[in-house]
Amino acid sequence: MVTQDSEAQFIDIDDVRIGMYVYIDLGWIKHPFALNSFKISARDQIDTLIKLGVKRIRWSPDKSDPEPGTEPAAESGQANGKVGAGGTAPTGADAVRKGSAAQAIDPTNTASADSSSADAFIEAGATARQAIAEAVAADAAVQAEVRRQRRDKLNVQRESLEVCEREFTSASRSYRQVLDQVTSHPENARAQVAEMVGGMVSKMLEQEETAIRLLSESVGERASQHSVNVTVISLLLGKSMGLDTVQLDVLGSGALLHDIGLIALPERLRWLDSQFSSVERRMYQEHVTHGITIGTRMKLPAEQLAIIAQHHELADGRGYPNQLAGEQITPLARIVALVNLYDNLCNPANPTQAITPHEALALIFAQMRHQFDNKVLMPFIRMMGVYPPGSVVELSDGRMALVVSVNAARPLKPNVVVYEPRVPRDEALVEDLEQASELGIRRSLKPLQLPKAAFDYLSPRQRICYFFERARNAREIEFAT
């Protein structure tokens, strides 16, 4: 910015003297001086101005105190070499510089001074340009690294989800094969169940900490989703309760086959509907008896048959078919009964009657806790967290998010996808709230409370499907990238 001075005048560079206050009308990068306006204090400053090619320069008489006998000519005064405003003709160094500088001044010293000033300016300019170039390059490198890390995290995230969805689809397909041969080859069906569940138990026990992962609602087959969901969550709950491998195998097989008796019912009665008549409801409840019959033909162990027989029994004795209560219900059947109800609340036959996972958990705890063994209910709530996968939430900073996974061992800080309009939906990163100590969940939201843009972005599931994966912390993901 050019400094304004109402008293400033232009003079030739040859008339500049020590003590004069001058203004340099050049950009700061084009000269080596600290300021664009200053008082000349040394001869080499004048030499530098000459070297820069300055012919005329502004100066302020009011701010100047030139050395005696060296008063410069004013802008309206005489030409170079004539008497100046003070009536004194240039003498000494001035006359020599204008007429015969070569004789009056040692040419070696003058050349040396000019050369040093020019070299210093050139070097300063080169250094500045190099610094700018290095800063730009460093910033570009940082941005490239940020993009690379984000891309790598996205790849890890997508790969993890794809693995879970493949596993769920495989389990769904295996269950369909069991249904296809359970009537004609019941013992083969039993062997297939044992192989499938054994593989799930083995993978789950290999993981020190396991996360419950929300999947796309399109995975698997609708007819298989409920049974696989109940199996996955029951095994996770059994693991969190400390069951051993043998108990988990029994639990998983019983959970997978708990509704096997539905295949003996007409198609329209295979999904419990609140609109059923009393006769239809009784017919639906008979799937338990059908299941025991089928399980017996499969030659299932007694503990697995007990799960099929008791998965609708309740601790308060109001279940069916035998109104068993408390200790009359086997421990493994108590697990499946609770998980079965939870999944039916989230995934009813009529999707419009579905409630969110958070609402389902809250309803069970607030209004149905007397129906379940407290030694099963409390571990279930601890494992699922207050906001199970599939819950829509508002974060403490006001942003909206979808809970997509929960570490079964540390459920209070789940992983979420946050609604970020500036980030494309398919590039949204999963945020681990455990790593964001300043961020938490303020409250649960109903999907219909979301603005349309947020609803489309987060895509709350109408049907909730779960699978398990090894829990990964932020450090592991960063190391993997």
PDB file of C-alpha atoms in Angstrom, residues 90 166 179 254 449:
ATOM      1  CA  PRO A  90      26.399  20.883  -5.522  1.00  0.00           C
ATOM      2  CA  ARG A 166     -20.939 -61.698   2.831  1.00  0.00           C
ATOM      3  CA  LEU A 179     -35.039 -75.600   5.502  1.00  0.00           C
ATOM      4  CA  GLY A 254     -31.036 -73.716  19.170  1.00  0.00           C
ATOM      5  CA  GLN A 449     -37.887 -36.547  12.758  1.00  0.00           C
TER       6      GLN A 449
END
